[in-house]
Coordinates of C-alpha atoms and ligand atoms in Angstrom, one line a residue:
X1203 CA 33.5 47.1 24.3
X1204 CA 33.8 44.1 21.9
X1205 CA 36.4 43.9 19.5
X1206 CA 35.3 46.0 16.5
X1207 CA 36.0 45.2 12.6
X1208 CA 36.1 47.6 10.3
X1209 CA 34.5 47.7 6.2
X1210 CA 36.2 46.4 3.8
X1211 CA 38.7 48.9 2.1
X1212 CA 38.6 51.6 4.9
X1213 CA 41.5 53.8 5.1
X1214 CA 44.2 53.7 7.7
X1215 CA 46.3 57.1 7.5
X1216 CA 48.1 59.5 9.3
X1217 CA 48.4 63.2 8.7
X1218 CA 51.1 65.9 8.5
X1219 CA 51.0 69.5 7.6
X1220 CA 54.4 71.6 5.5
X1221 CA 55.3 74.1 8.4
X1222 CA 54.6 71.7 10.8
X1223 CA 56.7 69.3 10.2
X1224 CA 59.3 70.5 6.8
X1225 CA 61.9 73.2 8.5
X1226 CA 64.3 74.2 5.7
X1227 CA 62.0 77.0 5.6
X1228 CA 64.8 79.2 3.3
X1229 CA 66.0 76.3 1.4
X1230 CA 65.9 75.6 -2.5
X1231 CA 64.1 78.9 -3.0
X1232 CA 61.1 78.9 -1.1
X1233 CA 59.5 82.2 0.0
X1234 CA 58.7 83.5 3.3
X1235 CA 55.0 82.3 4.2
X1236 CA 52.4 84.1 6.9
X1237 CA 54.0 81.5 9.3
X1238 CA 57.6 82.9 8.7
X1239 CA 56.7 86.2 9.5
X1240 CA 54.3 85.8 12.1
X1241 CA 56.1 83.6 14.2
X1242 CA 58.7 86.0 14.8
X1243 CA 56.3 88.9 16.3
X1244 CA 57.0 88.8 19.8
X1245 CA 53.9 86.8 22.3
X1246 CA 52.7 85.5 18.8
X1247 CA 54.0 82.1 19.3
X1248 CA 55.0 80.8 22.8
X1249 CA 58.6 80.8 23.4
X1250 CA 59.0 82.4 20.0
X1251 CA 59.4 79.2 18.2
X1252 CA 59.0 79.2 14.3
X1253 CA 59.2 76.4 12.1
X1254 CA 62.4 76.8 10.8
X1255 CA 63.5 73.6 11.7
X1256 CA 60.8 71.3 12.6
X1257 CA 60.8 67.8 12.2
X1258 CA 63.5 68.5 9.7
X1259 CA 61.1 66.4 7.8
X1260 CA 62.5 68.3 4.2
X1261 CA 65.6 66.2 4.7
X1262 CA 64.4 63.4 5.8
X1263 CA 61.5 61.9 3.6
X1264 CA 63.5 58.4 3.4
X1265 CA 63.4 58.0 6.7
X1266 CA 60.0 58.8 7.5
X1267 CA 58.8 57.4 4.3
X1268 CA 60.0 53.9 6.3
X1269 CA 58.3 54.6 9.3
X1270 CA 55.2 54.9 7.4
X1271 CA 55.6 51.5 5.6
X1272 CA 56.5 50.1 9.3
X1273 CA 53.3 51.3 10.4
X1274 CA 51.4 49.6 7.4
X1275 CA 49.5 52.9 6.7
X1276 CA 47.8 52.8 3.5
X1277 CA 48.1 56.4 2.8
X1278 CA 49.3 59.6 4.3
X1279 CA 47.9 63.2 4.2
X1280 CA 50.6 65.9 3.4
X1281 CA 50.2 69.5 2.6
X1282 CA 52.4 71.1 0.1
X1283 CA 53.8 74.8 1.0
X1284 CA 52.3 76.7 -1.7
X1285 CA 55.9 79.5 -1.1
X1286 CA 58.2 76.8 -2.2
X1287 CA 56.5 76.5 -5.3
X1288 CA 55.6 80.0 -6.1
X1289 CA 57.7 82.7 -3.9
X1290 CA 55.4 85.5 -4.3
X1291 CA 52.1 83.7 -4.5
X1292 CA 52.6 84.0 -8.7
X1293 CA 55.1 83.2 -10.9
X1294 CA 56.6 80.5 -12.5
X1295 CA 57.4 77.5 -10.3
X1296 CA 60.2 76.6 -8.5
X1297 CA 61.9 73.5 -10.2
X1298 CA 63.5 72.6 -6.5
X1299 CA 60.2 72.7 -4.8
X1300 CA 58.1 70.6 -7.4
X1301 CA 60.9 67.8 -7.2
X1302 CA 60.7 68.1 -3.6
X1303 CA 57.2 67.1 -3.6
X1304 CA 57.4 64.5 -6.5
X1305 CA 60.1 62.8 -4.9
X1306 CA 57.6 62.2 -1.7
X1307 CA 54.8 61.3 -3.7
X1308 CA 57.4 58.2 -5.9
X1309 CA 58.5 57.3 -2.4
X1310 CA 55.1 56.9 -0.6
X1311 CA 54.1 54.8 -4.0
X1312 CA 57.1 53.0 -3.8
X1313 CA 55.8 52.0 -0.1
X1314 CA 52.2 51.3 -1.0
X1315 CA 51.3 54.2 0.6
X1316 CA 48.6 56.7 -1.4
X1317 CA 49.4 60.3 -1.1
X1318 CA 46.8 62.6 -0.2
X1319 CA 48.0 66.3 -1.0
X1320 CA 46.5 69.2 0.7
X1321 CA 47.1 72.4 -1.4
X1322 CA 46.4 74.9 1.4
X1323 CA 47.7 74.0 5.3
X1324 CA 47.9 77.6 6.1
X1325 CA 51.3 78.5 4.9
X1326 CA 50.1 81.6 2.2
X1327 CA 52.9 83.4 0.8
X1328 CA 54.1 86.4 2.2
X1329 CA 54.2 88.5 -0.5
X1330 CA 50.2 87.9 -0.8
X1331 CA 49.5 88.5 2.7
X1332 CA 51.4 91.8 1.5
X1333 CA 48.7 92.4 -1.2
X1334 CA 45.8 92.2 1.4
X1335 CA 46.0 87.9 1.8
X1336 CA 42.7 86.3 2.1
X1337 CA 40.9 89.5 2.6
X1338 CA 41.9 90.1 -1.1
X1339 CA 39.6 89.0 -4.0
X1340 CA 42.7 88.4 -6.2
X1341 CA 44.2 85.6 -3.6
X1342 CA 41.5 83.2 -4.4
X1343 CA 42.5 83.1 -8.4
X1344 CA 46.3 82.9 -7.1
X1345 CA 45.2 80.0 -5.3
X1346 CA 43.4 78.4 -8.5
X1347 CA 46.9 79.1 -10.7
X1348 CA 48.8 77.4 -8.1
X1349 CA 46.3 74.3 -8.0
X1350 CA 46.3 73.8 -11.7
X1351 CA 50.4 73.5 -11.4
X1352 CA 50.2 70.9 -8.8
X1353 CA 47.7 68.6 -10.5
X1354 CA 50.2 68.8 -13.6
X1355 CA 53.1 68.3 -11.7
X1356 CA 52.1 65.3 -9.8
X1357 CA 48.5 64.4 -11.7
X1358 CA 47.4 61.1 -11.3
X1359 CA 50.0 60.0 -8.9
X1360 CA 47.8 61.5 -6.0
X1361 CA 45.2 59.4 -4.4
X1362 CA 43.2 62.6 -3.2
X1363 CA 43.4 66.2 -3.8
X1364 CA 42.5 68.3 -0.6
X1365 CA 41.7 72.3 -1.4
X1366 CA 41.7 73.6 1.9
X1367 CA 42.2 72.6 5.5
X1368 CA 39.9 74.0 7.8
X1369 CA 39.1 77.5 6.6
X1370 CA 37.5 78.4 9.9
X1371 CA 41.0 78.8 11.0
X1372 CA 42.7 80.2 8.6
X1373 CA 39.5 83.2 8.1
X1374 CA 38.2 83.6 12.0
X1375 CA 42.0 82.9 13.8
X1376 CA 43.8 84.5 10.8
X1377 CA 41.9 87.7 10.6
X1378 CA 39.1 87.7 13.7
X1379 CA 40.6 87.1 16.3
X1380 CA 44.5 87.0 15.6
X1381 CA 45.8 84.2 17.6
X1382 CA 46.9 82.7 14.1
X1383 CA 48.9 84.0 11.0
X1384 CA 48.6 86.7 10.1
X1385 CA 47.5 87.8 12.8
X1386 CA 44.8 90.5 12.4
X1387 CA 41.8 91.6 13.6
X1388 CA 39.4 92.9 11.3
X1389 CA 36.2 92.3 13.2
X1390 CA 33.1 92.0 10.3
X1391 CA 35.1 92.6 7.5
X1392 CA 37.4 89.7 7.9
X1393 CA 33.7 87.8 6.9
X1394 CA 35.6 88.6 3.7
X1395 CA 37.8 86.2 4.3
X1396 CA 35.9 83.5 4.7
X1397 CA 34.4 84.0 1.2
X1398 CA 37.5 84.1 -0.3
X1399 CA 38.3 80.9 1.1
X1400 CA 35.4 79.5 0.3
X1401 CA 35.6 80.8 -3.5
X1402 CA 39.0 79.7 -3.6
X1403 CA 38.0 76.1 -3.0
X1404 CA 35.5 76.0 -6.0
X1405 CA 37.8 77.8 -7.9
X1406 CA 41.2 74.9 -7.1
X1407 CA 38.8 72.5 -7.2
X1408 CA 37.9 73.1 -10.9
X1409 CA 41.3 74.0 -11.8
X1410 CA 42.5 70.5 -10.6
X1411 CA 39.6 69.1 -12.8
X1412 CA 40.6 71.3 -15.7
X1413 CA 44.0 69.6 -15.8
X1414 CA 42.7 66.1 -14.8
X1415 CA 39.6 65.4 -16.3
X1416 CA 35.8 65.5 -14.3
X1417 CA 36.6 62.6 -12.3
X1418 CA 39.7 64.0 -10.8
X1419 CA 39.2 62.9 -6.4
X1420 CA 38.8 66.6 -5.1
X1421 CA 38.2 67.1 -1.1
X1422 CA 38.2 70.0 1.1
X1423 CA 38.7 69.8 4.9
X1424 CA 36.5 71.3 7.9
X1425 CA 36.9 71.5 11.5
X1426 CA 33.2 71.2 12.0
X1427 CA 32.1 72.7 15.8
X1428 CA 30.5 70.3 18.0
X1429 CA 28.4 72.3 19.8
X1430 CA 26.2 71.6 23.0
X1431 CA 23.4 73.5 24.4
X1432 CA 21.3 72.6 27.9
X1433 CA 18.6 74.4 27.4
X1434 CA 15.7 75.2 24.7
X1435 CA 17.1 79.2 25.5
X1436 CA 20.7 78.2 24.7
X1437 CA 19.9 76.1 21.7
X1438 CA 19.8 79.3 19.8
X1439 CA 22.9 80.3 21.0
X1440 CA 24.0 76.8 19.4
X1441 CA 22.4 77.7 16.3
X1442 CA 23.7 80.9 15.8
X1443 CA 27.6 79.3 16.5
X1444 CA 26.8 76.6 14.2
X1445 CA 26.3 79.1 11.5
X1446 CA 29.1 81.1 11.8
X1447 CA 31.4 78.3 12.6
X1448 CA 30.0 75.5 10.2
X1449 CA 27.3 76.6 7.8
X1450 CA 29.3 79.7 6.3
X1451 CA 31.9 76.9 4.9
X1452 CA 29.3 73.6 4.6
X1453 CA 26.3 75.4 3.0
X1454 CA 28.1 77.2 0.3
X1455 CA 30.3 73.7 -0.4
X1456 CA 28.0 71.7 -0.4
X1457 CA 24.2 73.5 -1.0
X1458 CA 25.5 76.6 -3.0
X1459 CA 23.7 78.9 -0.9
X1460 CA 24.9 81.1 2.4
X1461 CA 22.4 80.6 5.3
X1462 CA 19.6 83.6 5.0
X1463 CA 19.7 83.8 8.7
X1464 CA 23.1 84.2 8.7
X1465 CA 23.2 87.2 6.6
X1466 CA 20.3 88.4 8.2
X1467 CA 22.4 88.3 11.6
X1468 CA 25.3 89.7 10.3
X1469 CA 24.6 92.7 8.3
X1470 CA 25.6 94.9 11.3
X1471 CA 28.8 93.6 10.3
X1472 CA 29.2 93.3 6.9
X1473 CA 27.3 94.2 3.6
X1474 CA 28.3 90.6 1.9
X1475 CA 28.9 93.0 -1.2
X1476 CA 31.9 90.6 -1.7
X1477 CA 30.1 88.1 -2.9
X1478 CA 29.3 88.6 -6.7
X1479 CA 27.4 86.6 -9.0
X1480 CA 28.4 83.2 -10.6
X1481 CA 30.2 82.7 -7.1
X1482 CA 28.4 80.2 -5.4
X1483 CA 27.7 77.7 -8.4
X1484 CA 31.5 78.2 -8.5
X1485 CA 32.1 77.1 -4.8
X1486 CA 29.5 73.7 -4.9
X1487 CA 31.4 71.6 -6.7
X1488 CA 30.8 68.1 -6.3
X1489 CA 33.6 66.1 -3.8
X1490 CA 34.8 63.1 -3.7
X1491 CA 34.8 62.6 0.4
X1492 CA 33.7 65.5 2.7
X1493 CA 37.0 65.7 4.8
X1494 CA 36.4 66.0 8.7
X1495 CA 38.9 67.0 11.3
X1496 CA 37.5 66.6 15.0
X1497 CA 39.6 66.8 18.5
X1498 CA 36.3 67.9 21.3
X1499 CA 33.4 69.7 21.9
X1500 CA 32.2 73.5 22.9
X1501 CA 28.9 73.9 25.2
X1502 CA 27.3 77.8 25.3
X1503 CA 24.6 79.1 26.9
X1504 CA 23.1 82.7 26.4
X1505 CA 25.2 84.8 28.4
X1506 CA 24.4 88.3 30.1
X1507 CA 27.7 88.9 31.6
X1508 CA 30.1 87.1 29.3
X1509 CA 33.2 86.8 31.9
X1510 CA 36.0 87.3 29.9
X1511 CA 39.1 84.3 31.1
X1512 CA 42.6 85.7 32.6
X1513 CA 45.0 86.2 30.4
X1514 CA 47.2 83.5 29.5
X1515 CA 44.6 80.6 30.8
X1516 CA 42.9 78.9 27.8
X1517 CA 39.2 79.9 27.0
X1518 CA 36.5 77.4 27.0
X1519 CA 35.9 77.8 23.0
X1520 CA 40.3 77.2 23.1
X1521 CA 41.2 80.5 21.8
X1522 CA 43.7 81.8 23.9
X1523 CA 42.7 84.3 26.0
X1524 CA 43.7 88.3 25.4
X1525 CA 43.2 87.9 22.2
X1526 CA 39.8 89.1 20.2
X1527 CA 37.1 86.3 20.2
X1528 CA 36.9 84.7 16.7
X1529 CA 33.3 84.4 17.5
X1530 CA 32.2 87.1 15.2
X1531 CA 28.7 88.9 16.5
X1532 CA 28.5 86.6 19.6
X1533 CA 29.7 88.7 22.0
X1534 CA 26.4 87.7 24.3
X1535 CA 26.7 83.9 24.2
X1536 CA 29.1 82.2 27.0
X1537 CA 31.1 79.1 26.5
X1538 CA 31.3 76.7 29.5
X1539 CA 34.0 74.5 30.2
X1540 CA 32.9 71.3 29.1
X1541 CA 33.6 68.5 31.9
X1542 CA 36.6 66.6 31.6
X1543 CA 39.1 64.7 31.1
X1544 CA 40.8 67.1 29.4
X1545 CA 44.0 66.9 27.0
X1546 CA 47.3 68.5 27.1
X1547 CA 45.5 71.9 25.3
X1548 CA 42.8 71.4 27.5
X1549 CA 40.1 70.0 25.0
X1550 CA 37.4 67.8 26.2
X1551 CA 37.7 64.2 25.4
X1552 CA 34.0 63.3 24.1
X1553 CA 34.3 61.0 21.4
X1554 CA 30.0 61.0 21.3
X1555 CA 30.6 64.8 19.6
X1556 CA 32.1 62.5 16.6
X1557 CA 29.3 60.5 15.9
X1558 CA 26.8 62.7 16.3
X1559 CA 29.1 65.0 13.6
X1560 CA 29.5 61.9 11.2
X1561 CA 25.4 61.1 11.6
X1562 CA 24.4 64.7 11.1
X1563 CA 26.1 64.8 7.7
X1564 CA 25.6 61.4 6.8
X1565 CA 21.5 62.6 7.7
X1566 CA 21.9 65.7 5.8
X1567 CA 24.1 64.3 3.0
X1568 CA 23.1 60.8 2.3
X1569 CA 25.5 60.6 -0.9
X1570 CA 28.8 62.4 0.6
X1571 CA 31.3 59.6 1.3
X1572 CA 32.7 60.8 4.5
X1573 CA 36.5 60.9 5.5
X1574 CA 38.6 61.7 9.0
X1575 CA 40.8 64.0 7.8
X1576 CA 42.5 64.3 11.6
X1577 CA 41.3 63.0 14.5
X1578 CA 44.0 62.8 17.6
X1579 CA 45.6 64.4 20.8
X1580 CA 48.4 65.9 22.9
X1581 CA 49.8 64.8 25.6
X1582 CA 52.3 65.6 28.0
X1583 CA 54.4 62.4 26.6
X1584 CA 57.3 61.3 29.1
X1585 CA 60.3 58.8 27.9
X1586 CA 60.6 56.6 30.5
X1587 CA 64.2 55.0 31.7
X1588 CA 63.7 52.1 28.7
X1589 CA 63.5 55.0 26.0
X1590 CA 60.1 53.9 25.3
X1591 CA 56.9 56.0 25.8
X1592 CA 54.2 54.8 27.5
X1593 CA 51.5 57.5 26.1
X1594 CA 48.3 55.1 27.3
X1595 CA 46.2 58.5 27.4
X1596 CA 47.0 58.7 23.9
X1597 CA 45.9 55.1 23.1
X1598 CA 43.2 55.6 25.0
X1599 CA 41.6 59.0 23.4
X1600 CA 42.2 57.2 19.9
X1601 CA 40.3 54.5 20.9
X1602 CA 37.6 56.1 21.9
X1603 CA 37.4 58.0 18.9
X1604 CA 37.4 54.9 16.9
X1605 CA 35.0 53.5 18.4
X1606 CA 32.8 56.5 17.9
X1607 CA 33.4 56.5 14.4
X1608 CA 32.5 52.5 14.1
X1609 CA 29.1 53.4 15.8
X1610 CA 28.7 55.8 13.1
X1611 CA 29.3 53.3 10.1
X1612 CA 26.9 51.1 12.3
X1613 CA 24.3 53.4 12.0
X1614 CA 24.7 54.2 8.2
X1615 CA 27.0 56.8 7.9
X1616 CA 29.6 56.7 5.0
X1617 CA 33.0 57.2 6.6
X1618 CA 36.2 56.1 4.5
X1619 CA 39.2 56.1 6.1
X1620 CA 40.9 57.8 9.3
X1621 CA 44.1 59.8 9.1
X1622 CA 45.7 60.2 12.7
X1623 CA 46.7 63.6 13.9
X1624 CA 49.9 63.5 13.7
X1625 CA 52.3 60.9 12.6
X1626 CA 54.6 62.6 14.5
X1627 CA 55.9 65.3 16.4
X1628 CA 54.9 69.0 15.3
X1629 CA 55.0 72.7 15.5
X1630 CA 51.7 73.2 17.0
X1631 CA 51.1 76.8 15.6
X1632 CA 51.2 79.2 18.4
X1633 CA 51.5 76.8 20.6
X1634 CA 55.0 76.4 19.3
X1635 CA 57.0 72.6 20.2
X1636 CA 55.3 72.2 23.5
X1637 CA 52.0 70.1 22.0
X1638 CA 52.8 66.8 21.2
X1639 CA 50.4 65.1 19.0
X1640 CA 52.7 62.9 17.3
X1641 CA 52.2 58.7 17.5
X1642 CA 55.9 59.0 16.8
X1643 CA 57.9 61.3 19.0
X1644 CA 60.8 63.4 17.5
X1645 CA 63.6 64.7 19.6
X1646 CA 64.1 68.1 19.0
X1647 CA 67.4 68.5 19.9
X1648 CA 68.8 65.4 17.9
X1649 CA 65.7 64.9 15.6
X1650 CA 65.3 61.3 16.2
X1651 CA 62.2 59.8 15.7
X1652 CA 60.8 57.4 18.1
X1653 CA 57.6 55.2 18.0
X1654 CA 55.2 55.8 20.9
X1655 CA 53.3 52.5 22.4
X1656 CA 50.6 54.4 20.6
X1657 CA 52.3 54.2 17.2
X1658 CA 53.0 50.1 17.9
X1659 CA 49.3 49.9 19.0
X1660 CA 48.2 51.8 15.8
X1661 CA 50.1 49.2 13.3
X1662 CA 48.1 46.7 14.8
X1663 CA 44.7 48.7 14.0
X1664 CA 46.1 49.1 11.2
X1665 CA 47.4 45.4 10.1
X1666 CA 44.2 43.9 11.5
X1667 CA 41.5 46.5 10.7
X1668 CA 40.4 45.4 13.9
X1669 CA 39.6 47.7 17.1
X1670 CA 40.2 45.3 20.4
X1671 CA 39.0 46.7 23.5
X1672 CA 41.3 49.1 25.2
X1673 CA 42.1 49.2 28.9
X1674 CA 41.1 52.8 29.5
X1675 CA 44.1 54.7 31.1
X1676 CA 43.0 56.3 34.4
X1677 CA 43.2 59.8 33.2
X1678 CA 40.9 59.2 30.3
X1679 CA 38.6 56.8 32.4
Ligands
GCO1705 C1 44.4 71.8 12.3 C2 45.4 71.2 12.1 C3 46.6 70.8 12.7 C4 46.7 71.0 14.1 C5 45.8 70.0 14.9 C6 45.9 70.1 16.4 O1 44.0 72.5 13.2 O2 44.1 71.7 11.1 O3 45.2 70.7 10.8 O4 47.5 71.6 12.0 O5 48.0 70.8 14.5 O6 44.5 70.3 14.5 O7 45.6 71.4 16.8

């Protein structure tokens, strides 16, 4: 590996998400979220943690505003918690929780940092979980009302406007297979879901626009499946996961259409009668950059005797096991474990499964400015004696990925920028505090922030725009 430059205006970032990082989850008025509630149903989350706490991040934007500027990061991807702007989902907002955000958004400008605000990370109001959530029609047009009072709020001061972060989790874990809020399982209905989603992106999307004009930078966020197959047999298995995982968001987005085959195959599960006219030329609305967030890859073969993991060992697809497969109508096809190395949640490290993402879209959508909405790893992170942390594995993984994205713009595709997941320390969903993905760790018993070797490396990515070869840490090797 040579030393790699890269383009000219590429974005260096890191990323963030409200529950995972905010706390003060009842402070200045905001309402309980799916998180809140979820959290505290016993097994949901390991060791019961919630994100009442967190980074304590709500109290400490100063602080971690100056991190950012140490780092030289040229923007930062936040998501704002839609329940401390509107408690119920509806409603007038919440003067504390607007200021909240607009004091973030002055500070990051005030740092030479853009702010890129994602409207959905996941935290949905209680109250609309209450009304039916996603699986409700009405949640999508909540969604839209909620959009148009961010763009007035904080209008032209943010640098991109992200609808949703991966959908696929918040439709198949939310209401498929459970492991996420709010945890249910409504096996083919929840397809619902993901059309709600979906609508509820076209529908932000043009609210945002309504407030801020045509050209207004609108994104949306997808955890696109890498998928693998061996074998001419399995590659339909691959096909058919690619369509439930990645076409039912990225056709509709971007083509306006659902994939006939897809509806063909699941109409033993649903009748699509949710759907209704008008709704897909409301969903493809044109975007700005095509948001990516990629961590590993699956492999699947057509299965016969699909051997279901123990309990409490991670799957090969990373759901955890006991719970229902998110895989809706692929009961038949297997995942394999994909060879190593591995991360600390057990994902594959193949940095490959990025390129080939970024070439298939660039391939498919030659004019779509691409973006790395997240891109990162955990690690079992260990202070050593000096306080410092030596997370090499870390360095390493980012790298790698880096690397795979340069041989991406190499061969034509248009990437933009790279947010790191996570500038720091998080609440890793059900996982709880025991994934660290953070570049800076936080303590959380005292809540002090530390930069990891992979943070000093990063600044240096950052400063120079420059990728120098990396000694690859024997774990990773
Ligand atoms: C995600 C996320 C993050 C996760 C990260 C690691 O899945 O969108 O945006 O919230 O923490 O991906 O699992």
């Amino acid at each position: 590996m040579v030393s790699r430059v890269f383009p000219e205006g590429f974005v260096w970032g890191a990323a963030t998400a409200s529950y995972q990082i905010e706390g003060a989850a009842a402070e200045d008025g905001r309402g309980p979220s799916i998180w809140d509630t979820f959290s505290r149903v016993p097994g949901a989350v390991l060791d019961g943690h919630t994100g009442d706490v967190a980074a304590d991040h709500y109290h400490r934007v100063p602080e971690d505003v100056a991190l950012m500027r140490e780092l030289g990061l040229d923007a930062y991807r936040f998501s704002i918690a839609w329940p401390r702007i509107q408690p119920t989902g509806s409603g007038p907002a919440v003067r504390a929780g607007l200021d909240f955000y607009s004091r973030l958004v002055d500070e990051l400008l005030a740092a030479d940092i853009a702010p890129v605000a994602t409207l959905y990370h996941w935290d949905l109001p209680q109250a609309l979980e209450d009304e039916g959530g996603w699986m409700n029609r009405e949640t999508a047009y909540r969604f839209a009302d909620y959009a148009a009072i961010m763009a007035t709020e904080l209008g032209d001061r943010v640098a991109m406007w992200t609808t949703l972060n991966e959908p696929w989790c918040s439709a198949f874990l939310g209401y498929t297979s459970g492991g996420h809020a709010p945890g249910r399982t409504e096996g083919g209905a929840s397809l619902a879901a993901v059309h709600h989603l979906n609508l509820a992106h076209g529908l932000a999307a043009r609210a945002v626009r309504g407030v801020l004009g045509e050209e207004a930078p609108v994104s949306v966020t997808l955890n696109l499946h890498v998928t693998r197959a061996d074998t001419p047999a399995d590659a339909a298995a691959k096909a058919r996961i690619d369509r439930i995982a990645n076409e039912v968001f990225l056709q509709p987005m971007m083509e306006g259409s659902y994939p006939e085959q897809l509806l063909a195959e699941t109409s033993h599960l649903t009748d699509w009668s949710f759907v209704r006219d008008g709704d897909l030329e409301t969903i493809a609305v044109p975007l700005e950059v095509l948001g990516v967030n990629y961590y590993s890859t699956g492999r699947v073969r057509t299965g016969t005797d699909v051997a279901l993991p123990e309990p409490g060992t991670p799957a090969a697809d990373g759901h955890r096991a006991g719970q229902a497969s998110p895989w809706l109508g692929c009961d038949d096809i297997e995942w394999l474990k994909q060879p190593g190395p591995y991360t600390a949640m057990g994902w594959n490290v193949d940095p490959q499964g990025m390129t080939d993402l970024l070439l298939e879209l660039h391939e498919r959508y030659p004019h779509q400015p691409l973006m790395i909405t997240e891109n990162g790893a955990a690690f079992d992170d260990v202070v050593a004696p000096d306080g410092r942390i030596h997370d090499e594995d870390r360095v390493a993984y980012l790298a790698g990925h880096l690397e795979a994205v340069g041989r991406a713009i190499d061969a034509g595709a248009d990437v933009r920028g790279y947010f790191l997941w996570s500038l720091m320390d998080n609440y890793e969903w059900a996982y709880g505090y025991h994934k660290r993905f953070g570049m800076i760790r936080v303590d959380y018993d005292t809540l002090e922030r530390t930069l990891k070797d992979s943070a000093h490396w990063y600044r240096e990515v950052v400063r120079t725009s420059t990728l120098q070869p990396v000694e690859i840490a024997p774990r990773l090797g």
